[in-house]
mmCIF file of C-alpha atoms and ligand atoms in Angstrom:
data_model
loop_
_atom_site.group_PDB
_atom_site.id
_atom_site.type_symbol
_atom_site.label_atom_id
_atom_site.label_comp_id
_atom_site.label_asym_id
_atom_site.label_seq_id
_atom_site.Cartn_x
_atom_site.Cartn_y
_atom_site.Cartn_z
ATOM 1 C CA MET A 1 -82.603 77.261 -33.163
ATOM 2 C CA LYS A 2 -80.807 76.932 -36.487
ATOM 3 C CA THR A 3 -77.562 75.003 -36.075
ATOM 4 C CA ILE A 4 -74.736 76.218 -38.307
ATOM 5 C CA ILE A 5 -72.716 73.377 -39.848
ATOM 6 C CA GLN A 6 -69.161 74.496 -40.548
ATOM 7 C CA LYS A 7 -66.754 72.230 -42.401
ATOM 8 C CA ILE A 8 -63.081 72.621 -41.531
ATOM 9 C CA ASP A 9 -60.207 70.716 -43.144
ATOM 10 C CA ALA A 10 -57.642 69.936 -40.425
ATOM 11 C CA THR A 11 -54.838 69.775 -42.974
ATOM 12 C CA ASN A 12 -55.599 73.189 -44.443
ATOM 13 C CA MET A 13 -57.148 75.609 -41.977
ATOM 14 C CA ALA A 14 -56.947 79.327 -41.358
ATOM 15 C CA SER A 15 -57.815 81.616 -38.484
ATOM 16 C CA SER A 16 -60.847 82.832 -40.445
ATOM 17 C CA ASP A 17 -62.352 79.297 -40.337
ATOM 18 C CA PHE A 18 -62.655 79.682 -36.562
ATOM 19 C CA LYS A 19 -63.839 83.290 -36.357
ATOM 20 C CA GLU A 20 -67.551 82.619 -35.951
ATOM 21 C CA ALA A 21 -67.087 79.587 -33.673
ATOM 22 C CA ALA A 22 -64.739 81.526 -31.388
ATOM 23 C CA GLU A 23 -67.182 84.438 -31.206
ATOM 24 C CA LEU A 24 -70.067 82.122 -30.378
ATOM 25 C CA LEU A 25 -68.063 80.454 -27.591
ATOM 26 C CA ARG A 26 -67.026 83.791 -26.084
ATOM 27 C CA ALA A 27 -70.701 84.826 -26.128
ATOM 28 C CA GLY A 28 -71.695 81.769 -24.061
ATOM 29 C CA LYS A 29 -73.060 79.800 -27.036
ATOM 30 C CA LEU A 30 -72.458 76.107 -27.815
ATOM 31 C CA VAL A 31 -70.186 74.705 -30.523
ATOM 32 C CA ALA A 32 -69.612 70.972 -31.125
ATOM 33 C CA PHE A 33 -66.143 70.116 -32.425
ATOM 34 C CA PRO A 34 -64.039 67.077 -33.283
ATOM 35 C CA THR A 35 -61.361 65.756 -30.945
ATOM 36 C CA GLU A 36 -59.085 62.751 -31.395
ATOM 37 C CA THR A 37 -61.312 60.698 -29.033
ATOM 38 C CA VAL A 38 -64.928 61.670 -29.773
ATOM 39 C CA TYR A 39 -66.747 64.908 -30.679
ATOM 40 C CA GLY A 40 -67.163 67.382 -27.815
ATOM 41 C CA LEU A 41 -70.012 69.819 -27.095
ATOM 42 C CA GLY A 42 -68.152 72.989 -26.138
ATOM 43 C CA GLY A 43 -69.061 76.029 -24.086
ATOM 44 C CA ASN A 44 -67.146 78.693 -22.122
ATOM 45 C CA ALA A 45 -65.878 76.919 -18.966
ATOM 46 C CA TYR A 46 -65.958 80.222 -17.031
ATOM 47 C CA ASP A 47 -69.628 80.817 -17.791
ATOM 48 C CA SER A 48 -72.205 79.037 -15.642
ATOM 49 C CA THR A 49 -74.938 79.884 -18.166
ATOM 50 C CA ALA A 50 -72.996 78.111 -20.921
ATOM 51 C CA SER A 51 -72.670 75.030 -18.685
ATOM 52 C CA ALA A 52 -76.403 75.088 -18.024
ATOM 53 C CA ARG A 53 -76.987 75.222 -21.789
ATOM 54 C CA ILE A 54 -74.737 72.182 -22.282
ATOM 55 C CA TYR A 55 -76.695 70.146 -19.735
ATOM 56 C CA ALA A 56 -79.985 71.193 -21.321
ATOM 57 C CA ALA A 57 -78.903 70.393 -24.901
ATOM 58 C CA LYS A 58 -77.700 66.905 -23.948
ATOM 59 C CA GLY A 59 -80.518 66.208 -21.496
ATOM 60 C CA ARG A 60 -77.729 65.474 -19.026
ATOM 61 C CA PRO A 61 -78.160 65.480 -15.230
ATOM 62 C CA SER A 62 -76.454 68.624 -13.913
ATOM 63 C CA ASP A 63 -74.563 66.760 -11.171
ATOM 64 C CA ASN A 64 -72.416 65.149 -13.879
ATOM 65 C CA PRO A 65 -69.294 67.322 -14.231
ATOM 66 C CA LEU A 66 -67.823 68.523 -17.536
ATOM 67 C CA ILE A 67 -64.221 68.192 -18.748
ATOM 68 C CA VAL A 68 -62.421 71.503 -19.242
ATOM 69 C CA HIS A 69 -60.278 71.593 -22.392
ATOM 70 C CA ILE A 70 -57.117 73.675 -22.785
ATOM 71 C CA SER A 71 -54.737 74.153 -25.720
ATOM 72 C CA CYS A 72 -51.359 74.448 -23.934
ATOM 73 C CA PHE A 73 -49.866 73.887 -20.500
ATOM 74 C CA ASP A 74 -49.719 77.636 -19.687
ATOM 75 C CA GLU A 75 -53.518 77.664 -19.592
ATOM 76 C CA LEU A 76 -53.587 75.175 -16.687
ATOM 77 C CA PRO A 77 -52.365 77.137 -13.599
ATOM 78 C CA PRO A 78 -55.346 79.519 -13.305
ATOM 79 C CA LEU A 79 -57.815 76.611 -13.340
ATOM 80 C CA VAL A 80 -56.468 74.553 -10.427
ATOM 81 C CA SER A 81 -55.449 75.323 -6.841
ATOM 82 C CA VAL A 82 -52.152 73.427 -7.154
ATOM 83 C CA ILE A 83 -50.531 71.425 -9.932
ATOM 84 C CA PRO A 84 -49.437 68.076 -8.487
ATOM 85 C CA ASP A 85 -45.987 66.813 -9.625
ATOM 86 C CA GLU A 86 -47.759 63.793 -11.090
ATOM 87 C CA ALA A 87 -49.785 66.093 -13.344
ATOM 88 C CA LYS A 88 -46.614 67.696 -14.701
ATOM 89 C CA ALA A 89 -45.076 64.299 -15.371
ATOM 90 C CA LEU A 90 -48.227 62.945 -17.067
ATOM 91 C CA ALA A 91 -48.623 66.118 -19.127
ATOM 92 C CA ASP A 92 -45.011 65.848 -20.296
ATOM 93 C CA ARG A 93 -45.660 62.364 -21.502
ATOM 94 C CA PHE A 94 -49.269 62.326 -22.743
ATOM 95 C CA TRP A 95 -50.423 65.895 -23.489
ATOM 96 C CA PRO A 96 -51.712 66.904 -25.891
ATOM 97 C CA GLY A 97 -53.647 63.660 -26.097
ATOM 98 C CA PRO A 98 -56.460 61.419 -24.829
ATOM 99 C CA LEU A 99 -55.788 61.820 -21.105
ATOM 100 C CA THR A 100 -57.951 63.740 -18.606
ATOM 101 C CA MET A 101 -56.602 64.641 -15.158
ATOM 102 C CA ILE A 102 -58.676 65.488 -12.099
ATOM 103 C CA MET A 103 -57.219 68.140 -9.793
ATOM 104 C CA ASN A 104 -58.529 70.514 -7.115
ATOM 105 C CA LYS A 105 -60.181 73.445 -8.830
ATOM 106 C CA SER A 106 -59.525 77.150 -8.364
ATOM 107 C CA ASP A 107 -62.333 79.643 -7.687
ATOM 108 C CA ILE A 108 -62.366 80.818 -11.300
ATOM 109 C CA ILE A 109 -64.185 77.622 -12.402
ATOM 110 C CA PRO A 110 -67.871 77.835 -11.480
ATOM 111 C CA LYS A 111 -69.461 74.916 -9.663
ATOM 112 C CA GLU A 112 -71.967 74.573 -12.491
ATOM 113 C CA THR A 113 -69.104 73.400 -14.716
ATOM 114 C CA THR A 114 -67.933 70.781 -12.203
ATOM 115 C CA GLY A 115 -71.368 69.487 -11.206
ATOM 116 C CA GLY A 116 -70.945 71.003 -7.740
ATOM 117 C CA LEU A 117 -67.556 69.353 -7.070
ATOM 118 C CA ASP A 118 -64.409 71.067 -5.723
ATOM 119 C CA THR A 119 -62.338 69.206 -8.300
ATOM 120 C CA VAL A 120 -62.045 69.810 -12.035
ATOM 121 C CA ALA A 121 -61.239 67.460 -14.920
ATOM 122 C CA ILE A 122 -58.745 68.923 -17.420
ATOM 123 C CA ARG A 123 -57.747 67.680 -20.874
ATOM 124 C CA MET A 124 -55.522 69.037 -23.645
ATOM 125 C CA PRO A 125 -56.767 67.469 -26.888
ATOM 126 C CA SER A 126 -54.293 66.750 -29.695
ATOM 127 C CA HIS A 127 -56.787 67.113 -32.551
ATOM 128 C CA PRO A 128 -55.627 70.146 -34.564
ATOM 129 C CA ILE A 129 -59.167 71.554 -34.899
ATOM 130 C CA ALA A 130 -59.900 71.216 -31.171
ATOM 131 C CA ASN A 131 -56.568 72.731 -30.235
ATOM 132 C CA ARG A 132 -56.938 75.666 -32.623
ATOM 133 C CA LEU A 133 -60.532 76.330 -31.595
ATOM 134 C CA ILE A 134 -59.561 76.670 -27.917
ATOM 135 C CA LYS A 135 -56.683 79.003 -28.848
ATOM 136 C CA GLU A 136 -58.821 81.163 -31.119
ATOM 137 C CA ALA A 137 -61.601 81.383 -28.506
ATOM 138 C CA GLY A 138 -59.049 82.426 -25.880
ATOM 139 C CA ILE A 139 -60.925 80.684 -23.063
ATOM 140 C CA PRO A 140 -60.951 77.157 -21.610
ATOM 141 C CA ILE A 141 -63.742 75.100 -23.174
ATOM 142 C CA ALA A 142 -66.001 72.884 -21.063
ATOM 143 C CA ALA A 143 -67.027 69.933 -23.231
ATOM 144 C CA PRO A 144 -68.741 66.650 -22.569
ATOM 145 C CA SER A 145 -69.095 64.152 -25.396
ATOM 146 C CA ALA A 146 -71.428 65.614 -28.042
ATOM 147 C CA ASN A 147 -74.218 63.038 -27.804
ATOM 148 C CA ALA A 148 -77.682 63.067 -26.295
ATOM 149 C CA SER A 149 -77.351 61.772 -22.735
ATOM 150 C CA GLY A 150 -77.502 57.969 -22.634
ATOM 151 C CA ARG A 151 -76.654 57.453 -26.325
ATOM 152 C CA PRO A 152 -73.260 56.310 -27.633
ATOM 153 C CA SER A 153 -70.667 59.095 -27.938
ATOM 154 C CA THR A 154 -70.305 60.657 -31.390
ATOM 155 C CA THR A 155 -67.315 60.034 -33.644
ATOM 156 C CA LYS A 156 -68.591 61.878 -36.757
ATOM 157 C CA ALA A 157 -70.404 65.161 -37.410
ATOM 158 C CA GLU A 158 -73.379 63.196 -38.802
ATOM 159 C CA HIS A 159 -73.838 61.549 -35.382
ATOM 160 C CA VAL A 160 -73.789 64.952 -33.697
ATOM 161 C CA ILE A 161 -76.396 66.241 -36.143
ATOM 162 C CA GLU A 162 -78.574 63.197 -35.331
ATOM 163 C CA ASP A 163 -78.516 63.991 -31.593
ATOM 164 C CA LEU A 164 -78.130 67.763 -31.305
ATOM 165 C CA ASP A 165 -79.299 69.513 -34.496
ATOM 166 C CA GLY A 166 -81.513 72.478 -33.570
ATOM 167 C CA LYS A 167 -80.339 72.404 -29.953
ATOM 168 C CA ILE A 168 -76.888 74.004 -30.296
ATOM 169 C CA ASP A 169 -75.439 76.947 -32.212
ATOM 170 C CA MET A 170 -72.786 75.306 -34.370
ATOM 171 C CA ILE A 171 -71.304 71.956 -35.325
ATOM 172 C CA ILE A 172 -67.780 71.920 -36.747
ATOM 173 C CA ASP A 173 -67.465 69.005 -39.165
ATOM 174 C CA GLY A 174 -63.843 67.888 -39.170
ATOM 175 C CA GLY A 175 -64.247 64.257 -40.224
ATOM 176 C CA SER A 176 -64.027 61.135 -38.065
ATOM 177 C CA SER A 177 -62.408 60.922 -34.627
ATOM 178 C CA ASP A 178 -59.428 58.542 -34.904
ATOM 179 C CA ILE A 179 -59.572 56.898 -31.482
ATOM 180 C CA GLY A 180 -63.331 56.540 -31.138
ATOM 181 C CA LEU A 181 -63.471 56.045 -27.344
ATOM 182 C CA GLU A 182 -63.409 58.842 -24.755
ATOM 183 C CA SER A 183 -60.216 59.837 -22.934
ATOM 184 C CA THR A 184 -58.662 57.950 -20.046
ATOM 185 C CA ILE A 185 -59.538 59.767 -16.784
ATOM 186 C CA VAL A 186 -57.129 59.764 -13.831
ATOM 187 C CA ASP A 187 -57.886 61.218 -10.412
ATOM 188 C CA LEU A 188 -54.793 62.921 -8.969
ATOM 189 C CA THR A 189 -56.557 64.191 -5.834
ATOM 190 C CA VAL A 190 -56.185 60.794 -4.115
ATOM 191 C CA LYS A 191 -53.196 58.560 -3.225
ATOM 192 C CA PRO A 192 -52.551 56.305 -4.984
ATOM 193 C CA ALA A 193 -53.881 58.000 -8.115
ATOM 194 C CA LEU A 194 -56.895 56.216 -9.623
ATOM 195 C CA ILE A 195 -58.060 55.505 -13.153
ATOM 196 C CA LEU A 196 -61.764 56.428 -13.207
ATOM 197 C CA ARG A 197 -62.333 55.643 -16.881
ATOM 198 C CA PRO A 198 -60.086 53.447 -19.060
ATOM 199 C CA GLY A 199 -59.192 54.676 -22.541
ATOM 200 C CA TYR A 200 -56.536 54.684 -25.233
ATOM 201 C CA ILE A 201 -53.834 55.584 -22.650
ATOM 202 C CA THR A 202 -53.609 52.250 -20.837
ATOM 203 C CA ILE A 203 -52.724 51.407 -17.228
ATOM 204 C CA GLU A 204 -49.406 49.986 -18.440
ATOM 205 C CA MET A 205 -48.525 53.324 -20.073
ATOM 206 C CA LEU A 206 -49.606 55.291 -16.984
ATOM 207 C CA ARG A 207 -47.564 53.051 -14.664
ATOM 208 C CA GLU A 208 -44.408 54.090 -16.474
ATOM 209 C CA VAL A 209 -45.033 57.523 -14.961
ATOM 210 C CA ILE A 210 -47.038 56.667 -11.800
ATOM 211 C CA PRO A 211 -45.997 53.123 -10.794
ATOM 212 C CA ASP A 212 -48.695 52.650 -8.128
ATOM 213 C CA ILE A 213 -51.693 53.925 -10.114
ATOM 214 C CA GLU A 214 -54.750 51.648 -9.779
ATOM 215 C CA TYR A 215 -58.188 51.278 -11.335
ATOM 216 C CA ASP A 216 -61.170 52.633 -9.432
ATOM 217 C CA LYS A 217 -63.202 49.567 -8.331
ATOM 218 C CA ALA A 218 -66.086 50.475 -10.598
ATOM 219 C CA VAL A 219 -63.895 50.168 -13.716
ATOM 220 C CA LEU A 220 -63.223 46.489 -13.171
ATOM 221 C CA LYS A 221 -66.714 45.444 -12.211
ATOM 222 C CA ARG A 222 -68.084 42.663 -14.397
ATOM 223 C CA ILE A 223 -71.597 42.343 -13.094
ATOM 224 C CA LYS A 224 -74.484 44.687 -12.485
ATOM 225 C CA ASP A 225 -73.894 45.617 -8.847
ATOM 226 C CA ASP A 226 -75.311 48.919 -7.588
ATOM 227 C CA THR A 227 -73.238 48.752 -4.401
ATOM 228 C CA ILE A 228 -70.077 49.536 -6.385
ATOM 229 C CA VAL A 229 -70.313 53.293 -6.849
ATOM 230 C CA ALA A 230 -68.197 54.922 -9.545
ATOM 231 C CA LYS A 231 -66.055 57.918 -8.515
ATOM 232 C CA ALA A 232 -66.643 59.670 -11.826
ATOM 233 C CA PRO A 233 -70.278 60.731 -11.470
ATOM 234 C CA GLY A 234 -70.893 60.118 -15.162
ATOM 235 C CA MET A 235 -69.882 56.488 -14.932
ATOM 236 C CA LYS A 236 -72.905 55.642 -12.793
ATOM 237 C CA TYR A 237 -75.455 56.529 -15.448
ATOM 238 C CA ARG A 238 -76.746 54.096 -18.041
ATOM 239 C CA HIS A 239 -74.597 54.795 -21.057
ATOM 240 C CA TYR A 240 -74.111 54.032 -24.689
ATOM 241 C CA ALA A 241 -77.152 51.818 -24.580
ATOM 242 C CA PRO A 242 -78.601 50.814 -27.942
ATOM 243 C CA LYS A 243 -82.401 50.574 -28.137
ATOM 244 C CA GLY A 244 -82.298 46.804 -28.636
ATOM 245 C CA GLU A 245 -81.333 44.289 -25.962
ATOM 246 C CA LEU A 246 -77.564 43.736 -26.129
ATOM 247 C CA THR A 247 -75.959 40.528 -24.839
ATOM 248 C CA ILE A 248 -72.225 39.802 -24.774
ATOM 249 C CA PHE A 249 -70.902 36.251 -25.113
ATOM 250 C CA GLU A 250 -67.524 35.440 -23.633
ATOM 251 C CA GLY A 251 -65.413 32.312 -23.897
ATOM 252 C CA ASP A 252 -63.730 30.101 -26.473
ATOM 253 C CA ALA A 253 -64.199 31.514 -30.002
ATOM 254 C CA LYS A 254 -66.013 28.445 -31.352
ATOM 255 C CA ALA A 255 -68.406 28.323 -28.411
ATOM 256 C CA VAL A 256 -69.062 32.065 -28.641
ATOM 257 C CA SER A 257 -69.884 31.982 -32.350
ATOM 258 C CA SER A 258 -72.113 28.940 -32.066
ATOM 259 C CA HIS A 259 -74.055 30.455 -29.150
ATOM 260 C CA ILE A 260 -74.520 33.716 -31.031
ATOM 261 C CA TYR A 261 -75.523 31.772 -34.150
ATOM 262 C CA ASN A 262 -78.189 29.822 -32.267
ATOM 263 C CA GLU A 263 -79.561 32.793 -30.349
ATOM 264 C CA ALA A 264 -79.761 34.876 -33.526
ATOM 265 C CA LYS A 265 -81.430 32.071 -35.460
ATOM 266 C CA GLU A 266 -84.060 31.576 -32.787
ATOM 267 C CA LYS A 267 -84.899 35.286 -32.614
ATOM 268 C CA LEU A 268 -85.013 35.566 -36.429
ATOM 269 C CA GLU A 269 -87.431 32.629 -36.572
ATOM 270 C CA SER A 270 -89.675 34.480 -34.137
ATOM 271 C CA GLY A 271 -89.682 37.469 -36.503
ATOM 272 C CA TYR A 272 -87.363 39.833 -34.631
ATOM 273 C CA THR A 273 -84.773 42.146 -36.166
ATOM 274 C CA VAL A 274 -81.345 40.989 -35.030
ATOM 275 C CA GLY A 275 -77.892 42.618 -35.010
ATOM 276 C CA ILE A 276 -74.564 40.854 -34.584
ATOM 277 C CA LEU A 277 -71.489 42.845 -33.559
ATOM 278 C CA THR A 278 -68.489 40.824 -34.630
ATOM 279 C CA SER A 279 -64.838 40.722 -35.719
ATOM 280 C CA ASP A 280 -63.131 39.621 -38.951
ATOM 281 C CA GLU A 281 -62.252 36.355 -37.198
ATOM 282 C CA LEU A 282 -65.821 35.369 -36.253
ATOM 283 C CA ALA A 283 -67.839 37.076 -38.995
ATOM 284 C CA LYS A 284 -67.557 34.001 -41.223
ATOM 285 C CA SER A 285 -69.435 31.886 -38.684
ATOM 286 C CA TYR A 286 -72.653 33.730 -39.447
ATOM 287 C CA GLU A 287 -72.417 33.532 -43.214
ATOM 288 C CA SER A 288 -75.110 30.898 -43.544
ATOM 289 C CA LEU A 289 -77.507 33.153 -41.607
ATOM 290 C CA ALA A 290 -76.692 36.102 -43.864
ATOM 291 C CA THR A 291 -73.898 37.575 -45.904
ATOM 292 C CA GLU A 292 -73.641 41.243 -45.124
ATOM 293 C CA LYS A 293 -76.165 43.719 -43.740
ATOM 294 C CA ALA A 294 -79.768 42.903 -44.466
ATOM 295 C CA ASN A 295 -79.921 40.574 -47.422
ATOM 296 C CA ALA A 296 -81.926 38.081 -49.361
ATOM 297 C CA VAL A 297 -81.029 35.166 -47.089
ATOM 298 C CA ASN A 298 -82.369 36.915 -44.044
ATOM 299 C CA PRO A 299 -83.721 40.454 -44.378
ATOM 300 C CA LYS A 300 -83.953 40.931 -40.614
ATOM 301 C CA LEU A 301 -80.350 40.092 -39.795
ATOM 302 C CA TYR A 302 -77.721 42.837 -39.712
ATOM 303 C CA ILE A 303 -74.072 41.942 -39.175
ATOM 304 C CA LYS A 304 -71.513 44.580 -38.297
ATOM 305 C CA ASP A 305 -67.878 43.475 -38.526
ATOM 306 C CA ILE A 306 -65.746 46.143 -36.834
ATOM 307 C CA GLY A 307 -62.318 44.718 -37.661
ATOM 308 C CA SER A 308 -59.713 42.227 -36.599
ATOM 309 C CA ARG A 309 -59.470 41.117 -32.967
ATOM 310 C CA LYS A 310 -55.718 41.574 -33.369
ATOM 311 C CA ASN A 311 -56.173 45.282 -34.037
ATOM 312 C CA GLU A 312 -57.679 46.752 -30.861
ATOM 313 C CA ALA A 313 -57.411 50.324 -32.125
ATOM 314 C CA GLU A 314 -59.633 49.415 -35.076
ATOM 315 C CA ILE A 315 -62.210 47.723 -32.806
ATOM 316 C CA ALA A 316 -62.208 50.775 -30.498
ATOM 317 C CA ALA A 317 -62.685 53.158 -33.413
ATOM 318 C CA GLY A 318 -65.693 51.236 -34.768
ATOM 319 C CA LEU A 319 -67.561 50.415 -31.569
ATOM 320 C CA PHE A 320 -69.806 53.472 -31.056
ATOM 321 C CA ASP A 321 -70.508 53.686 -34.767
ATOM 322 C CA ALA A 322 -71.726 50.070 -34.674
ATOM 323 C CA LEU A 323 -73.993 50.700 -31.673
ATOM 324 C CA ARG A 324 -75.582 53.644 -33.499
ATOM 325 C CA TYR A 325 -75.962 51.523 -36.632
ATOM 326 C CA PHE A 326 -78.017 48.940 -34.720
ATOM 327 C CA ASP A 327 -80.379 51.706 -33.568
ATOM 328 C CA GLU A 328 -80.699 52.961 -37.118
ATOM 329 C CA ILE A 329 -81.751 49.583 -38.518
ATOM 330 C CA GLY A 330 -84.024 48.966 -35.540
ATOM 331 C CA ALA A 331 -82.336 45.905 -34.046
ATOM 332 C CA GLU A 332 -84.443 44.405 -31.257
ATOM 333 C CA TYR A 333 -81.797 41.914 -30.153
ATOM 334 C CA ILE A 334 -78.050 42.448 -30.508
ATOM 335 C CA TYR A 335 -75.346 39.862 -29.858
ATOM 336 C CA ALA A 336 -71.676 40.717 -29.408
ATOM 337 C CA GLU A 337 -68.529 38.719 -28.807
ATOM 338 C CA ALA A 338 -66.366 39.765 -25.835
ATOM 339 C CA PHE A 339 -62.958 41.269 -26.596
ATOM 340 C CA SER A 340 -59.744 40.673 -24.695
ATOM 341 C CA GLU A 341 -59.179 42.993 -21.754
ATOM 342 C CA GLY A 342 -55.486 43.785 -22.159
ATOM 343 C CA GLY A 343 -54.320 47.226 -23.320
ATOM 344 C CA ILE A 344 -57.078 49.247 -25.022
ATOM 345 C CA GLY A 345 -59.275 46.149 -24.611
ATOM 346 C CA GLN A 346 -60.002 47.298 -21.054
ATOM 347 C CA ALA A 347 -61.639 50.447 -22.447
ATOM 348 C CA ILE A 348 -63.471 48.539 -25.183
ATOM 349 C CA MET A 349 -64.980 46.065 -22.714
ATOM 350 C CA ASN A 350 -65.802 48.841 -20.228
ATOM 351 C CA ARG A 351 -67.949 50.613 -22.865
ATOM 352 C CA LEU A 352 -69.415 47.397 -24.271
ATOM 353 C CA MET A 353 -70.440 46.113 -20.835
ATOM 354 C CA LYS A 354 -72.099 49.420 -19.953
ATOM 355 C CA ALA A 355 -73.945 49.338 -23.262
ATOM 356 C CA ALA A 356 -75.140 45.822 -22.403
ATOM 357 C CA GLY A 357 -76.123 46.804 -18.856
ATOM 358 C CA TYR A 358 -73.493 44.200 -17.775
ATOM 359 C CA HIS A 359 -75.436 41.435 -19.494
ATOM 360 C CA ILE A 360 -72.551 39.081 -20.242
ATOM 361 C CA VAL A 361 -72.903 35.327 -20.718
ATOM 362 C CA LYS A 362 -69.937 32.967 -20.187
ATOM 363 C CA VAL A 363 -69.936 30.015 -22.575
HETATM 364 O O1 TXA B 401 -62.513 62.147 -24.651
HETATM 365 C C1 TXA B 401 -63.191 62.803 -23.856
HETATM 366 O O2 TXA B 401 -62.926 62.853 -22.645
HETATM 367 C C2 TXA B 401 -64.398 63.562 -24.416
HETATM 368 C C3 TXA B 401 -63.885 64.651 -25.348
HETATM 369 C C4 TXA B 401 -64.970 65.554 -25.841
HETATM 370 O O3 TXA B 401 -62.858 65.366 -24.694
HETATM 371 N N1 TXA B 401 -65.207 64.099 -23.356
HETATM 372 C C5 TXA B 401 -65.992 63.316 -22.557
HETATM 373 O O4 TXA B 401 -66.747 64.010 -21.635
HETATM 374 O O5 TXA B 401 -66.031 62.106 -22.644
HETATM 375 P P1 TXA B 401 -67.977 63.380 -20.841
HETATM 376 O O6 TXA B 401 -68.605 64.531 -20.136
HETATM 377 O O7 TXA B 401 -68.846 62.614 -21.741
HETATM 378 O O8 TXA B 401 -67.312 62.461 -19.771
HETATM 379 C C6 TXA B 401 -66.643 63.048 -18.680
HETATM 380 C C7 TXA B 401 -66.557 62.090 -17.537
HETATM 381 C C8 TXA B 401 -67.873 61.875 -16.847
HETATM 382 O O9 TXA B 401 -68.001 60.493 -16.508
HETATM 383 C C9 TXA B 401 -67.720 62.730 -15.600
HETATM 384 O O10 TXA B 401 -68.482 62.266 -14.528
HETATM 385 C C10 TXA B 401 -66.244 62.639 -15.323
HETATM 386 O O11 TXA B 401 -65.664 62.671 -16.590
HETATM 387 N N2 TXA B 401 -65.735 63.806 -14.573
HETATM 388 C C11 TXA B 401 -65.653 65.078 -14.997
HETATM 389 N N3 TXA B 401 -65.200 65.881 -14.022
HETATM 390 C C12 TXA B 401 -64.982 65.094 -12.950
HETATM 391 C C13 TXA B 401 -64.518 65.323 -11.615
HETATM 392 N N4 TXA B 401 -64.194 66.556 -11.195
HETATM 393 N N5 TXA B 401 -64.421 64.264 -10.770
HETATM 394 C C14 TXA B 401 -64.750 63.013 -11.210
HETATM 395 N N6 TXA B 401 -65.196 62.727 -12.454
HETATM 396 C C15 TXA B 401 -65.318 63.756 -13.305
HETATM 397 MG MG1 MG B 402 -70.112 61.219 -22.385
#
């Protein structure tokens, strides 16, 4: 299949830019599009054939439900059996935006879209291209992250092309996703409400609306423990994993950098290609191993500095890009510092620990 690449400028767009994409979606075809979190792989949420195509294109297990995207609150009532008061309050505060809410589904949503569940995940993205696309298509859009199953989510059209070119009908290139981590997911079908996946909307922000909201146990787990089963089916799969072996070091900054330094040095001496995922604060510690990227000092060492530890939003935005970069350069061993777990840090560490298969070393 030839994948059409369509560039759209979010600051200067017209209805005509969306004509072909909207037609494809209405015909049950697949269109990847940018959202403020990550790129989504969209299909008609009412069409079980479109859902099946999404699973096939991603190589995703079909028991892993899709998020249904809407463009305004009026599109919600037909999709769910009841709208809980908590959903209205959260929507008032956080929609459009990076928050997904799980509610009991209505009959109009086929089970293929929800991986066989009686509940449905709904999100109203704030990205102008995503919002306009849903409106122009005139149907709710089922969309998982637009990556091949198991790989890091995509934050740029180039990443989507890497994973899905030739497998889907169109990719809308609308530049980089600002947030870079997938939406926060809350389950409103249980009491108290639960956070199934942490994201840019933090527990502190959610508690201003739902004071007793808690994390699902699986979110807080720090070790590989198969007895803790995630409530979001997708959270149980191996995710985001780079091809190389990723280890996270946690502890005092000096101890972390010296452990990473020594581990990297040892692996480099044995001839391996090594990646270091670091921050502005610790990047300097590795200067004597290399300066930046592969270089004359050590051609097999690649250092990726994703920003200041003080700026969590910047770290979040660069994380998936960095994991893809290490695959590109063929890193066999990757070392990362742990980030703090307050605020968005909870989401950053959740993704990083999954990517590392919970391989975290305390120093
Ligand atoms: O930011 C996002 O949420 C992005 C953009 C494209 O909107 N989408 C995204 O979708 O991350 P996906 O499919 O990669 O992740 C959806 C997660 C999965 O872990 C899935 O198991 C969970 O949401 N989920 C979906 N429906 C659910 C349901 N009814 N009950 C529990 N978990 C559900
Ligand atoms: Mg995903």
